[in-house]
CSV table of C-alpha atoms and ligand atoms in Angstrom, one decimal:
chain,number,residue,atom,x,y,z
W,1,UNK,CA,-18.3,-3.7,0.9
W,2,UNK,CA,-19.6,-7.3,0.3
W,3,UNK,CA,-17.4,-10.3,0.7
W,4,UNK,CA,-17.1,-12.6,-2.3
W,5,UNK,CA,-15.5,-15.9,-3.2
W,6,UNK,CA,-12.1,-15.5,-5.0
W,7,UNK,CA,-11.0,-12.8,-2.7
W,8,UNK,CA,-7.6,-13.3,-1.1
W,9,UNK,CA,-7.9,-10.5,1.3
W,10,UNK,CA,-11.0,-8.9,2.7
W,11,UNK,CA,-10.8,-5.8,5.0
W,12,UNK,CA,-13.9,-4.5,6.7
W,13,UNK,CA,-14.2,-1.4,8.9
W,14,UNK,CA,-10.5,-1.4,9.7
W,15,UNK,CA,-9.5,1.2,12.3
W,16,UNK,CA,-6.0,2.0,13.6
W,17,UNK,CA,-5.9,4.6,16.4
W,18,UNK,CA,-2.8,5.5,18.2
W,19,UNK,CA,-3.4,6.9,21.7
W,20,UNK,CA,-1.8,10.2,22.8
W,21,UNK,CA,-1.1,10.1,26.5
W,22,UNK,CA,-0.2,12.8,29.1
W,23,UNK,CA,1.2,12.6,32.6
W,24,UNK,CA,4.5,11.5,34.1
W,25,UNK,CA,3.5,9.0,36.9
W,26,UNK,CA,0.0,8.2,35.8
W,27,UNK,CA,-0.4,8.2,32.1
W,28,UNK,CA,-3.9,9.0,30.8
W,29,UNK,CA,-5.2,9.0,27.3
W,30,UNK,CA,-6.1,12.5,26.1
W,31,UNK,CA,-6.8,11.9,22.4
W,32,UNK,CA,-6.3,9.4,19.6
W,33,UNK,CA,-4.4,9.8,16.3
W,34,UNK,CA,-7.0,8.3,13.9
W,35,UNK,CA,-4.4,7.1,11.3
W,36,UNK,CA,-6.9,4.7,9.7
W,37,UNK,CA,-10.6,5.3,10.4
W,38,UNK,CA,-12.9,2.6,9.2
W,39,UNK,CA,-11.8,1.4,5.7
W,40,UNK,CA,-13.2,-1.5,3.7
W,41,UNK,CA,-11.8,-3.1,0.6
W,42,UNK,CA,-10.9,-6.5,-0.9
W,43,UNK,CA,-8.2,-7.9,-3.1
W,44,UNK,CA,-8.6,-10.8,-5.5
W,45,UNK,CA,-6.0,-13.4,-5.9
W,46,UNK,CA,-3.4,-12.4,-8.5
W,47,UNK,CA,-4.6,-8.8,-8.5
W,48,UNK,CA,-2.8,-5.5,-7.7
W,49,UNK,CA,-4.7,-2.9,-5.7
W,50,UNK,CA,-3.0,0.5,-5.8
W,51,UNK,CA,-3.5,2.6,-2.6
W,52,UNK,CA,-2.8,6.3,-3.2
W,53,UNK,CA,-2.9,9.4,-1.1
W,54,UNK,CA,-0.7,12.2,0.3
W,55,UNK,CA,1.9,11.6,3.0
W,56,UNK,CA,0.4,10.9,6.4
W,57,UNK,CA,-3.0,9.9,5.1
W,58,UNK,CA,-2.7,6.4,6.6
W,59,UNK,CA,-1.6,4.3,3.6
W,60,UNK,CA,1.5,2.7,5.3
W,61,UNK,CA,-0.4,2.2,8.6
W,62,UNK,CA,-3.1,0.3,6.6
W,63,UNK,CA,-0.4,-2.0,5.1
W,64,UNK,CA,1.1,-2.7,8.5
W,65,UNK,CA,-2.3,-3.2,10.2
W,66,UNK,CA,-3.3,-5.8,7.5
W,67,UNK,CA,0.0,-7.7,8.2
W,68,UNK,CA,-0.8,-7.4,11.9
W,69,UNK,CA,2.5,-5.6,12.5
W,70,UNK,CA,0.1,-3.2,14.4
W,71,UNK,CA,-2.8,-4.6,16.3
W,72,UNK,CA,-5.9,-2.9,14.7
W,73,UNK,CA,-8.1,-0.9,17.0
W,74,UNK,CA,-11.2,-2.3,15.3
W,75,UNK,CA,-12.4,-4.1,12.2
W,76,UNK,CA,-11.8,-7.3,10.4
W,77,UNK,CA,-8.9,-8.5,8.1
W,78,UNK,CA,-9.6,-11.9,6.5
W,79,UNK,CA,-6.9,-13.7,4.5
W,80,UNK,CA,-8.3,-16.8,2.6
W,81,UNK,CA,-11.4,-16.3,4.8
W,82,UNK,CA,-9.4,-16.6,8.1
W,83,UNK,CA,-9.7,-13.8,10.5
W,84,UNK,CA,-6.1,-12.4,11.2
W,85,UNK,CA,-7.1,-10.0,14.0
W,86,UNK,CA,-8.0,-13.0,16.2
W,87,UNK,CA,-4.8,-15.0,15.6
W,88,UNK,CA,-1.9,-15.1,18.0
W,89,UNK,CA,1.4,-16.7,18.6
W,90,UNK,CA,2.5,-19.6,16.3
W,91,UNK,CA,-0.7,-19.5,14.2
W,92,UNK,CA,-0.2,-15.8,13.4
W,93,UNK,CA,3.5,-16.4,12.7
W,94,UNK,CA,2.7,-19.2,10.2
W,95,UNK,CA,0.1,-17.0,8.5
W,96,UNK,CA,2.5,-14.1,8.3
W,97,UNK,CA,4.9,-16.1,6.2
W,98,UNK,CA,2.4,-16.0,3.4
W,99,UNK,CA,2.3,-12.1,3.6
W,100,UNK,CA,5.4,-10.0,3.2
W,101,UNK,CA,6.3,-6.4,2.8
W,102,UNK,CA,8.7,-4.4,0.5
W,103,UNK,CA,9.8,-1.2,2.1
W,104,UNK,CA,10.1,2.3,0.7
W,105,UNK,CA,13.7,3.1,1.4
W,106,UNK,CA,16.2,0.6,0.1
W,107,UNK,CA,19.0,2.5,1.8
W,108,UNK,CA,17.5,2.2,5.3
W,109,UNK,CA,15.7,-1.1,5.2
W,110,UNK,CA,18.8,-3.4,4.6
W,111,UNK,CA,21.2,-4.0,7.5
W,112,UNK,CA,24.5,-2.5,6.3
W,113,UNK,CA,26.5,-5.0,8.4
W,114,UNK,CA,25.0,-8.1,6.7
W,115,UNK,CA,26.1,-9.6,3.4
W,116,UNK,CA,23.5,-9.9,0.6
W,117,UNK,CA,23.5,-13.6,1.1
W,118,UNK,CA,22.6,-13.3,4.8
W,119,UNK,CA,20.0,-10.6,4.2
W,120,UNK,CA,18.2,-12.7,1.6
W,121,UNK,CA,18.8,-16.0,3.5
W,122,UNK,CA,17.7,-14.7,7.0
W,123,UNK,CA,14.0,-15.4,6.5
W,124,UNK,CA,14.9,-19.0,5.4
W,125,UNK,CA,16.8,-19.4,8.8
W,126,UNK,CA,14.1,-17.8,10.9
W,127,UNK,CA,11.3,-20.0,9.4
W,128,UNK,CA,13.7,-23.0,9.2
W,129,UNK,CA,13.0,-23.5,5.5
W,130,UNK,CA,16.5,-24.4,4.3
W,131,UNK,CA,20.0,-24.9,5.6
W,132,UNK,CA,23.5,-25.6,4.3
W,133,UNK,CA,23.8,-26.1,0.6
W,134,UNK,CA,20.1,-25.9,0.0
W,135,UNK,CA,20.0,-22.5,1.6
W,136,UNK,CA,22.9,-21.2,-0.5
W,137,UNK,CA,21.3,-22.5,-3.7
W,138,UNK,CA,17.9,-20.9,-2.7
W,139,UNK,CA,19.6,-17.6,-2.1
W,140,UNK,CA,21.3,-17.7,-5.5
W,141,UNK,CA,18.0,-18.6,-7.1
W,142,UNK,CA,16.3,-15.7,-5.5
W,143,UNK,CA,19.0,-13.3,-6.6
W,144,UNK,CA,18.7,-14.6,-10.2
W,145,UNK,CA,14.9,-14.2,-10.0
W,146,UNK,CA,15.2,-10.5,-9.2
W,147,UNK,CA,17.8,-9.9,-11.9
W,148,UNK,CA,20.9,-9.8,-9.7
W,149,UNK,CA,24.2,-11.7,-10.2
W,150,UNK,CA,24.1,-14.7,-7.8
W,151,UNK,CA,27.8,-14.2,-7.2
W,152,UNK,CA,27.0,-11.0,-5.3
W,153,UNK,CA,26.2,-13.0,-2.1
W,154,UNK,CA,29.3,-11.9,-0.2
W,155,UNK,CA,28.9,-8.2,-1.0
W,156,UNK,CA,27.4,-5.6,1.3
W,157,UNK,CA,24.4,-3.3,0.6
W,158,UNK,CA,26.6,-0.1,0.2
W,159,UNK,CA,28.2,-1.7,-2.9
W,160,UNK,CA,24.8,-1.5,-4.7
W,161,UNK,CA,22.8,1.2,-6.4
W,162,UNK,CA,19.3,2.2,-5.1
W,163,UNK,CA,17.5,0.0,-7.7
W,164,UNK,CA,19.7,-3.0,-6.9
W,165,UNK,CA,19.1,-2.6,-3.2
W,166,UNK,CA,15.4,-2.6,-3.9
W,167,UNK,CA,15.9,-5.8,-5.8
W,168,UNK,CA,17.7,-7.3,-2.7
W,169,UNK,CA,14.7,-6.2,-0.6
W,170,UNK,CA,12.3,-7.9,-3.1
W,171,UNK,CA,14.5,-11.1,-3.1
W,172,UNK,CA,14.3,-11.2,0.8
W,173,UNK,CA,10.5,-10.8,0.7
W,174,UNK,CA,10.2,-13.6,-1.8
W,175,UNK,CA,12.4,-16.0,0.2
W,176,UNK,CA,9.5,-17.5,2.2
W,177,UNK,CA,7.3,-18.0,-0.9
W,178,UNK,CA,4.6,-15.5,0.0
W,179,UNK,CA,1.2,-15.1,-1.7
W,180,UNK,CA,0.6,-11.5,-0.8
W,181,UNK,CA,3.0,-8.6,-0.7
W,182,UNK,CA,2.4,-5.1,0.7
W,183,UNK,CA,4.7,-2.9,-1.5
W,184,UNK,CA,5.1,0.2,0.6
W,185,UNK,CA,6.1,3.0,-1.8
W,186,UNK,CA,8.8,0.7,-3.3
W,187,UNK,CA,9.7,3.2,-6.1
W,188,UNK,CA,9.3,6.6,-4.4
W,189,UNK,CA,13.0,6.8,-3.3
W,190,UNK,CA,14.4,5.7,-6.7
W,191,UNK,CA,15.4,7.7,-9.7
W,192,UNK,CA,12.7,8.0,-12.3
W,193,UNK,CA,14.8,6.0,-14.8
W,194,UNK,CA,15.0,3.1,-12.3
W,195,UNK,CA,11.3,3.3,-11.2
W,196,UNK,CA,10.0,1.6,-14.4
W,197,UNK,CA,12.5,-1.2,-14.1
W,198,UNK,CA,11.4,-2.1,-10.6
W,199,UNK,CA,7.7,-1.8,-11.6
W,200,UNK,CA,8.4,-4.2,-14.5
W,201,UNK,CA,10.2,-6.6,-12.2
W,202,UNK,CA,7.3,-6.7,-9.8
W,203,UNK,CA,4.9,-7.3,-12.7
W,204,UNK,CA,7.0,-10.1,-14.1
W,205,UNK,CA,7.3,-11.7,-10.6
W,206,UNK,CA,3.5,-11.4,-10.2
W,207,UNK,CA,3.0,-13.3,-13.5
W,208,UNK,CA,5.6,-15.9,-12.8
W,209,UNK,CA,4.7,-16.6,-9.1
W,210,UNK,CA,1.0,-15.7,-9.0
W,211,UNK,CA,1.5,-12.9,-6.4
W,212,UNK,CA,-1.1,-10.5,-5.1
W,213,UNK,CA,0.0,-6.9,-4.3
W,214,UNK,CA,-1.2,-4.0,-2.3
W,215,UNK,CA,0.9,-1.3,-4.0
W,216,UNK,CA,1.1,1.9,-1.9
W,217,UNK,CA,2.1,5.2,-3.6
W,218,UNK,CA,1.7,8.9,-3.1
W,219,UNK,CA,0.6,9.9,-6.6
W,220,UNK,CA,-1.5,8.3,-9.3
W,221,UNK,CA,1.1,8.3,-12.0
W,222,UNK,CA,3.1,5.7,-9.9
W,223,UNK,CA,0.3,3.2,-9.7
W,224,UNK,CA,-0.8,3.6,-13.3
W,225,UNK,CA,1.3,0.8,-14.8
W,226,UNK,CA,0.8,-1.8,-12.2
W,227,UNK,CA,-2.6,-1.5,-10.6
W,228,UNK,CA,-5.8,-3.4,-11.7
W,229,UNK,CA,-7.8,-1.2,-9.3
W,230,UNK,CA,-7.0,1.9,-7.3
W,231,UNK,CA,-8.2,3.1,-3.9
W,232,UNK,CA,-7.7,6.8,-3.1
W,233,UNK,CA,-7.2,7.6,0.6
W,234,UNK,CA,-7.6,10.9,2.4
W,235,UNK,CA,-7.1,11.5,6.1
W,236,UNK,CA,-7.6,7.9,7.2
W,237,UNK,CA,-10.5,7.0,4.9
W,238,UNK,CA,-10.8,5.6,1.4
W,239,UNK,CA,-12.8,8.1,-0.6
W,240,UNK,CA,-12.9,6.3,-4.0
W,241,UNK,CA,-12.2,2.8,-5.4
W,242,UNK,CA,-12.6,1.4,-8.9
W,243,UNK,CA,-10.5,0.0,-11.7
W,244,UNK,CA,-7.7,2.2,-12.9
W,245,UNK,CA,-9.2,3.1,-16.3
W,246,UNK,CA,-12.5,4.2,-14.8
W,247,UNK,CA,-10.8,6.2,-12.2
W,248,UNK,CA,-8.6,7.9,-14.8
W,249,UNK,CA,-11.5,8.5,-17.3
W,250,UNK,CA,-14.2,9.4,-14.8
W,251,UNK,CA,-13.0,10.4,-11.4
W,252,UNK,CA,-15.9,11.1,-9.1
W,253,UNK,CA,-14.5,12.4,-5.8
W,254,UNK,CA,-13.2,16.0,-5.9
W,255,UNK,CA,-10.0,14.8,-4.1
W,256,UNK,CA,-9.3,12.2,-6.9
W,257,UNK,CA,-10.0,14.9,-9.5
W,258,UNK,CA,-7.4,17.1,-7.8
W,259,UNK,CA,-4.8,14.3,-7.6
W,260,UNK,CA,-5.4,13.4,-11.3
W,261,UNK,CA,-5.0,17.0,-12.4
W,262,UNK,CA,-1.5,16.8,-11.1
W,263,UNK,CA,-0.5,13.8,-13.3
W,264,UNK,CA,1.4,15.0,-16.4
W,265,UNK,CA,-0.1,13.8,-19.7
W,266,UNK,CA,2.5,12.5,-22.3
W,267,UNK,CA,0.7,14.3,-25.2
W,268,UNK,CA,2.1,17.9,-25.5
W,269,UNK,CA,-1.1,19.3,-27.0
W,270,UNK,CA,-3.4,17.9,-24.2
W,271,UNK,CA,-0.7,18.6,-21.6
W,272,UNK,CA,-0.8,22.3,-22.6
W,273,UNK,CA,-4.6,22.4,-21.9
W,274,UNK,CA,-4.3,20.6,-18.6
W,275,UNK,CA,-6.1,22.5,-15.8
W,276,UNK,CA,-4.5,21.9,-12.4
W,277,UNK,CA,-6.8,21.8,-9.4
W,278,UNK,CA,-4.9,23.4,-6.6
W,279,UNK,CA,-6.2,22.4,-3.2
W,280,UNK,CA,-6.2,25.2,-0.6
W,281,UNK,CA,-5.0,24.7,3.0
W,282,UNK,CA,-3.2,21.8,4.8
W,283,UNK,CA,-4.5,18.3,5.5
W,284,UNK,CA,-6.2,18.6,8.9
W,285,UNK,CA,-4.8,16.8,11.9
W,286,UNK,CA,-5.8,13.1,12.2
W,287,UNK,CA,-6.2,13.8,15.9
W,288,UNK,CA,-9.1,16.1,15.3
W,289,UNK,CA,-10.5,15.4,11.8
W,290,UNK,CA,-13.4,17.7,10.6
W,291,UNK,CA,-17.0,16.6,11.3
W,292,UNK,CA,-19.0,15.4,8.3
W,293,UNK,CA,-16.9,14.7,5.2
W,294,UNK,CA,-13.3,14.9,6.3
W,295,UNK,CA,-12.3,16.6,3.0
W,296,UNK,CA,-14.8,19.5,3.6
W,297,UNK,CA,-12.1,22.0,4.7
W,298,UNK,CA,-10.3,21.8,1.3
W,299,UNK,CA,-13.0,20.7,-1.1
W,300,UNK,CA,-13.7,23.1,-4.0
W,301,UNK,CA,-17.3,21.8,-4.2
W,302,UNK,CA,-18.2,21.8,-0.5
W,303,UNK,CA,-21.9,22.1,0.4
W,304,UNK,CA,-23.6,22.7,3.8
W,305,UNK,CA,-24.4,19.0,4.3
W,306,UNK,CA,-20.7,18.1,3.9
W,307,UNK,CA,-19.9,19.9,7.2
W,308,UNK,CA,-22.5,17.9,9.2
W,309,UNK,CA,-23.0,14.5,7.7
W,310,UNK,CA,-20.4,11.8,6.9
W,311,UNK,CA,-21.0,10.7,3.2
W,312,UNK,CA,-22.0,7.1,2.6
W,313,UNK,CA,-19.6,4.7,1.0
W,314,UNK,CA,-21.6,3.6,-2.0
W,315,UNK,CA,-21.2,1.8,-5.3
W,316,UNK,CA,-22.2,4.3,-8.1
W,317,UNK,CA,-20.8,2.1,-10.9
W,318,UNK,CA,-22.7,1.5,-14.1
W,319,UNK,CA,-23.0,-1.5,-16.4
W,320,UNK,CA,-21.9,-3.9,-13.7
W,321,UNK,CA,-18.7,-2.1,-13.0
W,322,UNK,CA,-17.9,-1.4,-9.3
W,323,UNK,CA,-17.1,2.3,-8.6
W,324,UNK,CA,-17.2,3.1,-4.9
W,325,UNK,CA,-17.2,6.7,-3.7
W,326,UNK,CA,-17.9,8.6,-0.5
W,327,UNK,CA,-19.3,12.0,-1.5
W,328,UNK,CA,-22.6,13.8,-1.0
W,329,UNK,CA,-22.5,14.9,-4.7
W,330,UNK,CA,-23.6,11.3,-5.7
W,331,UNK,CA,-26.2,10.6,-3.0
P,401,SF4,FE1,-16.6,17.7,-1.2
P,401,SF4,FE2,-18.8,17.4,0.1
P,401,SF4,FE3,-18.1,15.5,-1.6
P,401,SF4,FE4,-16.8,15.9,0.7
P,401,SF4,S1,-18.9,15.2,0.4
P,401,SF4,S2,-15.9,15.6,-1.2
P,401,SF4,S3,-16.9,18.1,0.9
P,401,SF4,S4,-18.6,17.6,-2.1
């Protein structure tokens, strides 16, 4: 995938393998879990890229490897053109301040023994951004920004609903004035009625603060209202990437077609006609992915070549629109 000006983040050939070791005294590596296996994409400043796929396909690992919370096995991650994988110590710490993460589970990601004021203010302390009265004012400003009452500073996380806790998590992420946020399934654990409120809040914050998001979700309906472009991931690889409308109107990859067939349509007449594509079998182990196309064990359109040759990652878009897909049907 080519690197262009205007990109905030450029990821090229990113791999994240976790070794499996055996032995009690001498540990030796016997295999690798290929959680992320050579993915490439870029995100423009102010854009939201949705990253969608089933649980365990490597979405969250991708987010963590981009933020260098995991040291990637191979590949390049450039932020503002600077290579993050080569940074260490204070340089990396300074760069990380510009990139934050919002976590999936608002119940587990907040320390239950800390007050809201200390949860939101902690990043200000760690990065020495404010102290005393300025710190208190900044915390109150952040709470207001995410739609919470600033007088809640002395309350504890258990006193809040799931949606409010996610707002606290968002306020904490915003404390250090980041440019880029990895939203790791931020609405999956919330009630459906609250999901739209959190998505709207993230959109408002993006407009107000010029934020760029990588928005991770496990189904396409969740990314629909927030993503400019969507990348579909299967077993450690991105199989399709284009703008949301094109993906929705003209999905190319058989896996995307199956995912889309599971999204309910809000028109009762069309919904009645909706044909579900049911995928047979389980997702293969990332320790031993199939040879050739890694979707070949479940693909309803599998051909002989798919079991032997890895499909190319190519742009099949028309009229200047980018539409990347990895599938032999389009070669
Ligand atoms: Fe299916 Fe073959 Fe395309 Fe893979 S390359 S998605 S197995 S048709």
